[in-house]
Coordinates of C-alpha atoms and ligand atoms in Angstrom, one line a residue:
Chain A
X1 CA 0.5 50.6 -7.3
X2 CA -2.1 53.4 -7.6
X3 CA -4.1 51.2 -10.1
X4 CA -4.1 48.5 -7.5
X5 CA -5.3 50.8 -4.8
X6 CA -8.0 52.4 -6.9
X7 CA -9.4 49.2 -8.4
X8 CA -9.0 46.8 -5.5
X9 CA -12.6 45.4 -5.7
X10 CA -12.0 44.5 -9.4
X11 CA -8.5 43.1 -8.7
X12 CA -9.9 41.2 -5.7
X13 CA -12.6 39.6 -8.0
X14 CA -9.9 38.6 -10.4
X15 CA -7.8 37.2 -7.6
X16 CA -10.7 35.1 -6.3
X17 CA -11.3 33.8 -9.8
X18 CA -7.6 33.0 -10.1
X19 CA -7.7 31.2 -6.7
X20 CA -10.8 29.3 -7.7
X21 CA -9.2 28.1 -11.0
X22 CA -6.1 27.0 -9.1
X23 CA -7.8 25.3 -6.2
X24 CA -10.3 23.4 -8.3
X25 CA -7.7 22.4 -10.9
X26 CA -5.4 21.1 -8.1
X27 CA -8.3 19.3 -6.4
X28 CA -9.2 17.5 -9.6
X29 CA -5.5 16.8 -10.3
X30 CA -5.0 15.3 -6.8
X31 CA -8.0 13.1 -7.1
X32 CA -6.5 11.7 -10.3
X33 CA -2.8 11.6 -9.1
X34 CA -3.4 9.8 -5.8
X35 CA -4.8 6.5 -7.1
X36 CA -2.6 6.7 -10.2
X37 CA 0.5 7.1 -8.0
X38 CA -0.5 4.3 -5.7
X39 CA -1.1 2.1 -8.8
X40 CA 2.3 3.0 -10.3
X41 CA 4.0 2.4 -7.0
X42 CA 2.6 -1.2 -7.0
X43 CA 3.1 -1.8 -10.7
X44 CA 6.7 -0.9 -11.6
X45 CA 6.1 -1.8 -15.2
X46 CA 3.5 0.8 -15.7
X47 CA 5.6 3.5 -14.1
X48 CA 7.9 4.4 -17.0
X49 CA 5.2 4.6 -19.7
X50 CA 2.7 6.5 -17.6
X51 CA 5.1 9.0 -16.1
X52 CA 6.6 9.3 -19.6
X53 CA 3.2 10.3 -21.0
X54 CA 2.7 12.9 -18.3
X55 CA 6.2 14.2 -19.0
X56 CA 5.3 14.5 -22.7
X57 CA 2.1 16.4 -21.9
X58 CA 4.1 18.7 -19.6
X59 CA 6.4 19.8 -22.5
X60 CA 3.5 21.1 -24.6
X61 CA 3.4 24.9 -24.3
X62 CA 0.4 26.0 -22.2
X63 CA -1.0 28.4 -24.8
X64 CA -1.0 25.7 -27.6
X65 CA -2.7 23.2 -25.2
X66 CA -5.4 25.8 -24.5
X67 CA -6.0 26.5 -28.1
X68 CA -6.1 22.7 -28.9
X69 CA -8.8 22.3 -26.2
X70 CA -11.1 25.1 -27.5
X71 CA -12.8 23.0 -30.2
X72 CA -13.5 20.4 -27.6
X73 CA -14.5 22.5 -24.6
X74 CA -15.3 25.9 -26.0
X75 CA -14.2 29.0 -24.2
X76 CA -14.2 29.8 -20.4
X77 CA -13.5 27.8 -17.3
X78 CA -13.3 24.3 -18.5
X79 CA -10.5 24.4 -21.1
X80 CA -8.4 26.4 -18.5
X81 CA -9.0 23.9 -15.7
X82 CA -8.3 20.9 -18.0
X83 CA -5.0 22.5 -19.0
X84 CA -4.0 23.1 -15.4
X85 CA -5.0 19.5 -14.4
X86 CA -2.8 18.1 -17.2
X87 CA 0.2 20.2 -16.2
X88 CA -0.1 19.4 -12.5
X89 CA -0.3 15.7 -13.2
X90 CA 3.4 15.0 -13.7
X91 CA 4.6 16.5 -10.4
X92 CA 1.8 15.3 -8.3
X93 CA 1.9 11.7 -9.5
X94 CA 5.6 11.5 -9.5
X95 CA 5.8 12.6 -5.9
X96 CA 3.2 10.1 -4.8
X97 CA 5.3 7.4 -6.5
X98 CA 8.6 8.6 -5.0
X99 CA 7.0 8.9 -1.6
X100 CA 5.6 5.4 -1.6
X101 CA 8.6 3.6 -3.1
X102 CA 11.0 5.4 -0.8
X103 CA 9.7 3.8 2.3
X104 CA 12.2 1.4 4.0
X105 CA 11.5 -2.2 3.0
X106 CA 11.8 -3.3 6.6
X107 CA 8.8 -1.0 7.6
X108 CA 6.6 -2.5 4.9
X109 CA 7.7 -6.0 5.9
X110 CA 6.9 -5.3 9.5
X111 CA 3.5 -4.0 8.5
X112 CA 2.8 -7.2 6.6
X113 CA 4.4 -9.4 9.2
X114 CA 2.1 -8.0 11.9
X115 CA -1.0 -8.8 9.9
X116 CA -2.1 -5.6 8.3
X117 CA -4.1 -6.1 5.1
X118 CA -3.1 -4.0 2.1
X119 CA -5.7 -1.3 2.8
X120 CA -4.5 -1.0 6.4
X121 CA -1.0 -0.9 5.2
X122 CA -1.8 1.8 2.7
X123 CA -3.8 4.1 5.0
X124 CA -1.9 3.5 8.3
X125 CA 1.6 3.2 7.1
X126 CA 2.4 4.0 3.5
X127 CA 0.3 7.2 2.9
X128 CA 1.3 8.8 6.2
X129 CA 4.9 8.1 5.5
X130 CA 4.6 9.4 1.9
X131 CA 2.6 12.5 2.9
X132 CA 5.5 14.9 3.4
X133 CA 6.7 14.2 -0.2
X134 CA 3.2 14.3 -1.5
X135 CA 2.7 17.7 0.0
X136 CA 6.0 18.9 -1.4
X137 CA 4.7 17.9 -4.8
X138 CA 1.5 19.7 -4.2
X139 CA 3.4 22.8 -3.3
X140 CA 5.5 22.8 -6.4
X141 CA 2.4 22.0 -8.5
X142 CA 0.5 24.9 -6.8
X143 CA 3.2 27.4 -7.7
X144 CA 3.3 26.4 -11.3
X145 CA -0.5 26.3 -11.5
X146 CA -0.8 29.8 -10.2
X147 CA 1.7 30.9 -12.9
X148 CA 0.1 29.0 -15.7
X149 CA -3.4 30.1 -14.7
X150 CA -2.6 33.6 -15.9
X151 CA -2.9 32.2 -19.4
X152 CA -6.5 31.2 -18.6
X153 CA -7.6 34.8 -19.5
X154 CA -6.8 33.9 -23.1
X155 CA -9.8 31.7 -23.2
X156 CA -12.0 34.1 -21.2
X157 CA -11.7 32.1 -18.0
X158 CA -10.8 35.2 -16.0
X159 CA -8.2 35.3 -13.3
X160 CA -5.3 37.7 -12.8
X161 CA -4.1 37.0 -16.4
X162 CA -6.9 39.3 -17.5
X163 CA -5.0 42.3 -16.1
X164 CA -1.8 41.2 -17.9
X165 CA -3.6 40.7 -21.3
X166 CA -5.5 44.0 -20.9
X167 CA -2.4 45.8 -19.9
X168 CA -0.5 44.6 -23.0
X169 CA -3.5 45.3 -25.3
X170 CA -4.1 48.8 -24.1
X171 CA -0.4 49.6 -23.4
X172 CA -1.2 50.2 -19.7
X173 CA 1.9 49.2 -17.7
X174 CA 0.1 49.9 -14.4
X175 CA -2.3 47.1 -15.1
X176 CA 0.6 44.7 -15.9
X177 CA 2.4 45.6 -12.7
X178 CA -0.8 45.3 -10.6
X179 CA -1.4 41.8 -12.2
X180 CA 2.2 40.7 -11.6
X181 CA 2.1 41.9 -8.0
X182 CA -1.2 40.1 -7.3
X183 CA 0.1 36.8 -8.8
X184 CA 3.3 37.0 -6.9
X185 CA 1.5 37.7 -3.6
X186 CA -0.8 34.7 -4.2
X187 CA 2.2 32.5 -5.0
X188 CA 4.1 33.6 -1.9
X189 CA 1.2 33.0 0.5
X190 CA 0.4 29.6 -1.0
X191 CA 4.0 28.6 -0.8
X192 CA 4.2 29.6 2.9
X193 CA 0.9 27.8 3.8
X194 CA 1.9 24.6 2.0
X195 CA 5.4 24.6 3.5
X196 CA 3.7 24.7 6.9
X197 CA 1.5 21.7 5.9
X198 CA 4.6 19.8 4.8
X199 CA 6.4 20.4 8.1
X200 CA 3.2 19.5 10.0
X201 CA 2.9 16.2 8.2
X202 CA 6.3 15.0 9.4
X203 CA 6.3 16.8 12.8
X204 CA 8.3 14.9 15.3
X205 CA 9.4 12.0 13.1
X206 CA 10.6 13.5 9.9
X207 CA 14.2 14.4 9.1
X208 CA 13.3 17.8 7.7
Chain B
X1 CA -0.1 -31.0 19.5
X2 CA 3.0 -29.7 17.7
X3 CA 2.9 -26.0 17.1
X4 CA 5.0 -26.2 13.9
X5 CA 5.2 -29.1 11.5
X6 CA 7.2 -28.4 8.4
X7 CA 7.3 -31.1 5.7
X8 CA 9.7 -30.7 2.8
X9 CA 9.5 -26.9 2.7
X10 CA 11.1 -25.4 -0.4
X11 CA 11.5 -21.8 -1.3
X12 CA 12.9 -21.1 -4.8
X13 CA 13.3 -17.5 -5.7
X14 CA 12.7 -16.9 -9.4
X15 CA 16.0 -16.5 -11.3
X16 CA 18.1 -17.9 -8.5
X17 CA 20.2 -21.0 -9.3
X18 CA 19.6 -22.7 -5.9
X19 CA 16.6 -22.7 -3.7
X20 CA 17.0 -20.5 -0.6
X21 CA 15.3 -23.2 1.5
X22 CA 15.9 -26.6 0.0
X23 CA 13.4 -29.0 1.4
X24 CA 13.4 -28.8 5.2
X25 CA 11.3 -30.9 7.6
X26 CA 11.1 -30.4 11.3
X27 CA 8.7 -30.4 14.2
X28 CA 8.6 -27.8 17.0
X29 CA 6.6 -28.5 20.2
X30 CA 4.8 -25.8 22.2
X31 CA 7.0 -23.9 24.6
X32 CA 10.3 -24.8 22.9
X33 CA 13.0 -22.2 22.3
X34 CA 14.5 -22.9 19.0
X35 CA 17.6 -21.1 17.8
X36 CA 18.4 -21.0 14.0
X37 CA 22.1 -20.8 13.4
X38 CA 24.1 -20.9 10.2
X39 CA 26.3 -18.9 8.0
X40 CA 25.1 -15.8 6.1
X41 CA 22.8 -16.6 3.2
X42 CA 22.0 -20.2 4.4
X43 CA 18.3 -19.4 4.4
X44 CA 17.5 -18.6 8.0
X45 CA 15.5 -15.5 7.3
X46 CA 13.7 -17.2 4.4
X47 CA 12.7 -20.1 6.6
X48 CA 11.3 -17.7 9.2
X49 CA 9.3 -15.8 6.6
X50 CA 7.9 -19.1 5.3
X51 CA 6.5 -19.6 8.8
X52 CA 4.4 -16.4 8.8
X53 CA 3.7 -16.7 5.1
X54 CA 5.6 -13.5 4.2
X55 CA 6.9 -16.0 1.6
X56 CA 4.7 -18.8 0.2
X57 CA 6.6 -22.1 -0.2
X58 CA 7.4 -23.4 -3.7
X59 CA 6.8 -26.9 -2.3
X60 CA 6.1 -28.6 0.9
X61 CA 3.5 -28.4 3.7
X62 CA 3.3 -26.3 6.8
X63 CA 1.1 -26.9 9.8
X64 CA 0.8 -24.2 12.4
X65 CA -0.9 -25.3 15.6
X66 CA -2.1 -28.4 13.7
X67 CA -3.8 -26.5 10.9
X68 CA -2.5 -26.2 7.4
X69 CA -1.1 -22.6 7.2
X70 CA -2.7 -22.1 3.8
X71 CA -6.1 -22.6 5.3
X72 CA -5.8 -19.7 7.7
X73 CA -6.4 -16.2 6.4
X74 CA -3.0 -14.7 6.1
X75 CA -3.6 -11.6 8.2
X76 CA -5.2 -13.7 10.9
X77 CA -2.2 -16.1 10.9
X78 CA 0.2 -13.2 11.2
X79 CA -1.6 -11.4 14.0
X80 CA -1.2 -14.6 16.0
X81 CA 2.5 -14.8 15.5
X82 CA 4.9 -12.2 17.0
X83 CA 7.5 -10.9 14.6
X84 CA 10.7 -9.0 15.4
X85 CA 13.5 -8.2 13.0
X86 CA 16.9 -6.7 13.3
X87 CA 16.2 -3.6 11.3
X88 CA 13.3 -3.3 13.7
X89 CA 10.9 -2.0 11.0
X90 CA 9.4 0.3 13.6
X91 CA 6.9 2.7 12.1
X92 CA 8.8 6.1 12.0
X93 CA 5.7 8.2 12.0
X94 CA 4.2 6.5 15.1
X95 CA 5.2 7.1 18.7
X96 CA 6.6 4.3 20.7
X97 CA 3.2 3.6 22.4
X98 CA 1.4 3.5 19.1
X99 CA 4.1 1.2 17.6
X100 CA 3.6 -1.3 20.4
X101 CA -0.1 -1.1 20.1
X102 CA -0.3 -2.0 16.4
X103 CA -1.4 -5.6 16.7
X104 CA -3.7 -5.1 19.7
X105 CA -5.4 -2.4 17.7
X106 CA -5.7 -4.6 14.7
X107 CA -7.2 -7.2 17.0
X108 CA -9.7 -4.6 18.2
X109 CA -8.7 -4.6 21.9
X110 CA -10.3 -2.0 24.1
X111 CA -8.4 1.2 24.8
X112 CA -7.7 0.7 28.5
X113 CA -6.5 -2.8 27.9
X114 CA -4.1 -1.6 25.2
X115 CA -2.8 1.2 27.5
X116 CA -2.2 -1.2 30.4
X117 CA -0.4 -3.6 28.0
X118 CA 1.9 -0.8 26.8
X119 CA 2.8 0.1 30.4
X120 CA 3.5 -3.6 31.2
X121 CA 5.7 -4.1 28.0
X122 CA 7.8 -1.0 28.5
X123 CA 8.6 -2.1 32.0
X124 CA 9.3 -5.6 30.7
X125 CA 11.9 -4.4 28.1
X126 CA 13.3 -1.9 30.5
X127 CA 12.3 1.4 29.0
X128 CA 10.9 4.3 31.0
X129 CA 7.3 5.3 30.6
X130 CA 8.4 8.7 29.3
X131 CA 9.5 6.9 26.1
X132 CA 5.8 6.3 25.3
X133 CA 5.5 9.6 23.3
X134 CA 8.9 9.4 21.6
X135 CA 9.3 8.7 17.9
X136 CA 11.6 5.9 16.9
X137 CA 14.3 8.2 15.5
X138 CA 14.6 9.7 19.0
X139 CA 15.8 6.3 20.3
X140 CA 19.2 4.6 20.1
X141 CA 19.5 1.4 18.0
X142 CA 19.3 -0.7 21.1
X143 CA 16.2 1.1 22.4
X144 CA 14.6 0.6 19.1
X145 CA 15.2 -3.1 19.2
X146 CA 13.6 -3.2 22.7
X147 CA 10.5 -1.5 21.3
X148 CA 10.6 -4.0 18.5
X149 CA 10.6 -6.8 21.0
X150 CA 7.8 -5.2 23.0
X151 CA 5.8 -4.8 19.8
X152 CA 6.3 -8.4 18.9
X153 CA 5.1 -9.5 22.3
X154 CA 2.2 -7.1 22.4
X155 CA -0.7 -9.4 21.7
X156 CA 0.8 -12.2 23.7
X157 CA 1.3 -14.5 20.8
X158 CA 1.9 -18.2 21.4
X159 CA 4.5 -18.3 18.7
X160 CA 7.3 -15.7 18.2
X161 CA 9.6 -15.3 15.2
X162 CA 12.7 -13.3 16.0
X163 CA 15.3 -12.5 13.3
X164 CA 18.5 -11.3 15.0
X165 CA 16.5 -9.1 17.3
X166 CA 19.4 -8.2 19.6
X167 CA 22.0 -7.5 16.9
X168 CA 22.4 -3.8 17.8
X169 CA 22.7 -4.2 21.6
X170 CA 25.8 -4.0 23.8
X171 CA 26.8 -7.1 25.7
X172 CA 25.2 -6.1 29.0
X173 CA 21.8 -5.1 27.6
X174 CA 21.9 -8.1 25.3
X175 CA 22.4 -10.5 28.1
X176 CA 19.7 -8.7 30.2
X177 CA 17.2 -9.0 27.4
X178 CA 18.2 -12.6 26.8
X179 CA 17.4 -13.2 30.5
X180 CA 14.1 -11.4 30.1
X181 CA 13.3 -13.4 27.0
X182 CA 14.1 -16.7 28.6
X183 CA 12.0 -15.6 31.6
X184 CA 9.0 -14.7 29.4
X185 CA 9.3 -17.9 27.4
X186 CA 9.4 -20.1 30.5
X187 CA 6.7 -18.2 32.4
X188 CA 4.3 -17.7 29.5
X189 CA 5.2 -21.0 27.8
X190 CA 5.9 -19.3 24.5
X191 CA 7.3 -21.0 21.4
X192 CA 10.2 -19.0 20.0
X193 CA 12.0 -19.3 16.7
X194 CA 15.1 -17.1 17.1
X195 CA 17.8 -16.4 14.4
X196 CA 21.2 -15.4 15.5
X197 CA 24.8 -15.3 14.3
X198 CA 26.1 -15.4 17.8
X199 CA 27.0 -18.9 19.0
X200 CA 27.2 -17.9 22.6
X201 CA 23.7 -16.4 22.3
X202 CA 22.5 -19.6 20.7
X203 CA 24.0 -21.9 23.3
X204 CA 22.5 -19.7 26.0
X205 CA 19.0 -19.5 24.7
X206 CA 18.2 -22.6 22.9
X207 CA 16.3 -25.6 24.0
X208 CA 17.2 -26.9 20.6
X209 CA 19.4 -25.5 17.9
X210 CA 18.5 -25.8 14.2
X211 CA 21.8 -25.5 12.3
X212 CA 21.4 -24.7 8.6
X213 CA 23.7 -24.7 5.6
X214 CA 22.8 -23.9 2.0
X215 CA 19.1 -24.1 2.6
X216 CA 19.2 -27.4 4.5
X217 CA 19.1 -28.5 8.1
X218 CA 22.4 -30.1 9.0
X219 CA 21.6 -30.7 12.7
X220 CA 18.6 -30.1 14.9
X221 CA 19.5 -31.0 18.5
X222 CA 20.1 -29.6 22.0
X223 CA 23.1 -27.3 22.5
X224 CA 24.8 -30.0 24.5
X225 CA 24.4 -32.6 21.8
X226 CA 25.6 -30.1 19.2
X227 CA 28.7 -29.2 21.2
X228 CA 29.6 -32.7 22.2
X229 CA 28.3 -34.6 19.2
X230 CA 28.3 -32.3 16.2
X231 CA 26.9 -34.1 13.2
X232 CA 29.7 -33.1 10.9
X233 CA 32.9 -31.0 10.7
X234 CA 30.8 -28.0 9.4
X235 CA 28.7 -27.9 12.6
X236 CA 31.8 -28.5 14.7
X237 CA 33.5 -25.6 13.1
X238 CA 30.4 -23.4 13.2
X239 CA 29.9 -23.7 16.9
X240 CA 33.6 -23.9 17.6
X241 CA 32.8 -27.2 19.3
X242 CA 36.2 -28.8 18.8
X243 CA 38.3 -25.9 19.8
X244 CA 36.4 -24.8 22.9
X245 CA 35.6 -28.2 24.2
X246 CA 39.1 -29.5 23.8
X247 CA 40.3 -26.5 25.7
X248 CA 37.7 -26.8 28.4
X249 CA 38.6 -30.4 28.9
X250 CA 42.1 -29.3 29.7
X251 CA 41.1 -26.7 32.2
X252 CA 40.4 -27.1 35.9
X253 CA 37.4 -25.7 37.7
X254 CA 39.7 -24.1 40.3
X255 CA 41.4 -22.1 37.6
X256 CA 38.2 -20.7 36.3
X257 CA 36.9 -19.5 39.6
X258 CA 37.4 -15.8 40.2
X259 CA 36.9 -13.8 43.3
X260 CA 33.8 -12.2 41.8
X261 CA 32.0 -15.5 41.3
X262 CA 33.2 -17.1 44.6
X263 CA 30.7 -15.1 46.7
X264 CA 28.5 -18.1 46.9
X265 CA 24.8 -17.6 47.3
X266 CA 22.1 -20.2 47.5
X267 CA 22.6 -23.7 46.0
X268 CA 19.9 -24.1 43.4
X269 CA 19.8 -26.9 41.0
X270 CA 22.3 -29.7 40.7
X271 CA 21.3 -31.5 43.9
X272 CA 21.1 -34.7 41.9
X273 CA 24.4 -34.2 40.0
X274 CA 27.7 -35.5 41.3
X275 CA 29.3 -32.6 43.2
X276 CA 31.8 -30.5 41.3
X277 CA 35.3 -30.4 42.6
X278 CA 38.1 -27.9 42.1
X279 CA 40.1 -30.3 40.0
X280 CA 37.3 -31.5 37.8
X281 CA 37.7 -30.4 34.2
X282 CA 35.6 -27.6 32.7
X283 CA 34.2 -29.8 30.0
X284 CA 32.5 -31.9 32.6
X285 CA 31.4 -28.8 34.4
X286 CA 29.9 -27.4 31.2
X287 CA 28.0 -30.5 30.5
X288 CA 26.6 -30.5 34.1
X289 CA 25.8 -26.8 33.9
X290 CA 23.9 -27.2 30.6
X291 CA 21.9 -30.2 31.8
X292 CA 21.1 -28.6 35.1
X293 CA 19.3 -25.8 33.4
X294 CA 20.6 -23.3 36.0
X295 CA 23.0 -20.4 35.6
X296 CA 25.6 -21.5 38.1
X297 CA 26.9 -24.7 39.7
X298 CA 28.1 -25.0 43.3
X299 CA 31.7 -26.1 43.7
X300 CA 32.6 -28.3 46.7
X301 CA 35.6 -28.8 48.8
X302 CA 34.9 -31.8 50.9
X303 CA 31.3 -31.3 52.1
X304 CA 31.5 -27.6 51.9
X305 CA 30.3 -25.4 49.1
X306 CA 33.0 -22.9 48.4
X307 CA 32.0 -21.2 45.2
X308 CA 29.7 -20.9 42.3
X309 CA 30.8 -21.6 38.8
X310 CA 29.1 -19.8 35.9
X311 CA 29.1 -20.0 32.1
X312 CA 30.7 -16.5 32.2
X313 CA 33.6 -18.0 34.2
X314 CA 34.3 -20.6 31.6
X315 CA 34.0 -18.1 28.8
X316 CA 36.4 -15.8 30.5
X317 CA 38.7 -18.8 31.1
X318 CA 38.6 -19.6 27.4
X319 CA 39.3 -16.1 26.5
X320 CA 42.2 -15.8 28.9
X321 CA 43.6 -19.1 27.6
X322 CA 43.9 -17.7 24.1
X323 CA 46.2 -14.9 25.3
X324 CA 48.2 -16.8 27.9
X325 CA 47.8 -20.5 27.1
X326 CA 50.1 -22.0 29.8
X327 CA 48.1 -20.8 32.8
X328 CA 45.2 -22.9 31.7
X329 CA 47.1 -26.0 32.2
X330 CA 48.4 -25.1 35.7
X331 CA 47.2 -27.6 38.2
X332 CA 45.1 -26.1 41.1
X333 CA 47.1 -25.6 44.3
Ligands
ATP401 N1 13.7 -11.8 -2.0 C1 14.7 -12.6 -2.5 N2 14.9 -12.7 -3.8 C2 16.0 -13.5 -4.3 N3 16.8 -14.1 -3.5 C3 16.7 -14.0 -2.2 C4 15.7 -13.2 -1.6 N4 15.8 -13.3 -0.3 C5 16.8 -14.1 0.0 N5 17.4 -14.5 -1.2 C6 18.6 -15.4 -1.3 O1 18.3 -16.6 -0.6 C7 19.4 -17.0 0.2 C8 19.0 -17.1 1.7 O2 18.8 -15.8 2.2 P1 18.4 -15.5 3.7 O3 18.1 -14.1 3.8 O4 17.3 -16.5 4.1 O5 19.7 -15.9 4.4 P2 20.1 -15.8 6.0 O6 20.5 -17.1 6.4 O7 19.0 -15.1 6.7 O8 21.4 -14.9 5.9 P3 21.9 -13.7 7.0 O9 22.5 -14.5 8.1 O10 22.9 -13.0 6.2 O11 20.7 -12.9 7.3 C9 20.5 -16.0 -0.1 O12 21.3 -16.6 -1.1 C10 19.8 -14.8 -0.6 O13 20.6 -14.2 -1.6
MG402 MG1 18.8 -13.2 7.7

């Protein structure tokens, strides 16, 4: 605790780095997952293979994935972000697919029967109805990304992992504790915020 | 010009042994109320969905308003056709007002016009204005169906497709909505294609009934013709023609009159028909009632009108007769 109080500007910088890694990785991952999920929802045949591939990538230990990416992307921000994007893909895409395919067929039929084209159907009916599940996916992906992002320090990408690695290297338990507390705090705040967003997305009409 | 012309429409789902709609041809004129009746799985819903191109026919030709349906952009075609289904398909994330406004919005109506239309439709289907801001899950099944009806009517389409729209309603609300629908249809000259399982509902609403079996039309005629001259034993059994009519022909008008219905009000139609007497049989009375187009027939004793006979009286009579058969045969007085 005393380390945290004495060095808060340094810890704060690391925290911001950590946050930036997490947010940018999730933004990129969402931009990929959204159209992929919509595509998979409409093409059931692609669903198994693509989600299977994401599942496979998900099982690779994060450290080995980082190491594998170093020859391609060198050290620093990029290998870390790419790793995080790959990990977030499974949860994000799967929740988009589940959200879209779980909509009652009668609702889709009504939308078509009333003369919405497929874009209107997607934006006015399907995505709003899938939003709560999509945000639930984002929340889970955010928590795991905050955790995995600690490993980014290994490739000099900064973040709160730096405290953990330094603490281990220099046998300084105070640093490790400070790092762990900061990561946990970040995760708790992110969880609360996203939970709110989820509830907001289905306010009034949702079952939750 | 006929509003619907179907020529040899076929819908074969892939992998199914028989086509769901197996070559149907019919013509519907503007302003007609057509009721589709038939056992479960006979292809009623499929036929309805062929009409707004939710399904494309495997074979055959369809003209809507004299134009080949394939030649009309599908979204445009559908925006011009009201569509209500039993499961309502209301959009759960949109409030009632927004649900009703969907097609007017798609058509780009101005805001005030949409708002006025919502007010009008809520009143029409008997829902309070306070329901505007409710979500569908905050409504009962019957209320949801009413919103579904309002939504289908929203853009004032000339043609409406309704697939068991009153399934979840209690008898009173159902008959009120049936009245409203008939009223709307007569006033606004709408063409309605209405699917139901309920024979009474069919007889009550239909100008003509389209009876289906196994993807084919077995009879397409007025309720009176279907009841009195069913084309085959299947139709006869489906509408209970034989049973009910045989019973009605054995019952007297006088026995069916109850105190409730005897508070005679104004004589409406039936001026040209031969006056109904207490000892006429109910089959004759039913035929007169159906051809009069009214809801009740005056019953005379001498020159004096003493009561009004309604379809409900006859229905009640039939129902009573199944519990206590002998009373039906009692002579009057
Ligand atoms: N999408 C589909 N794919 C395959 N078969 C279908 C499909 N829709 C309907 N069918 C089949 O086509 C036949 C007619 O179905 P349809 O839904 O038109 O019946 P229906 O007369 O509306 O019955 P109900 O009164 O039970 O609603 C049935 O045998 C049904 O199983
Ligand atoms: Mg059906």
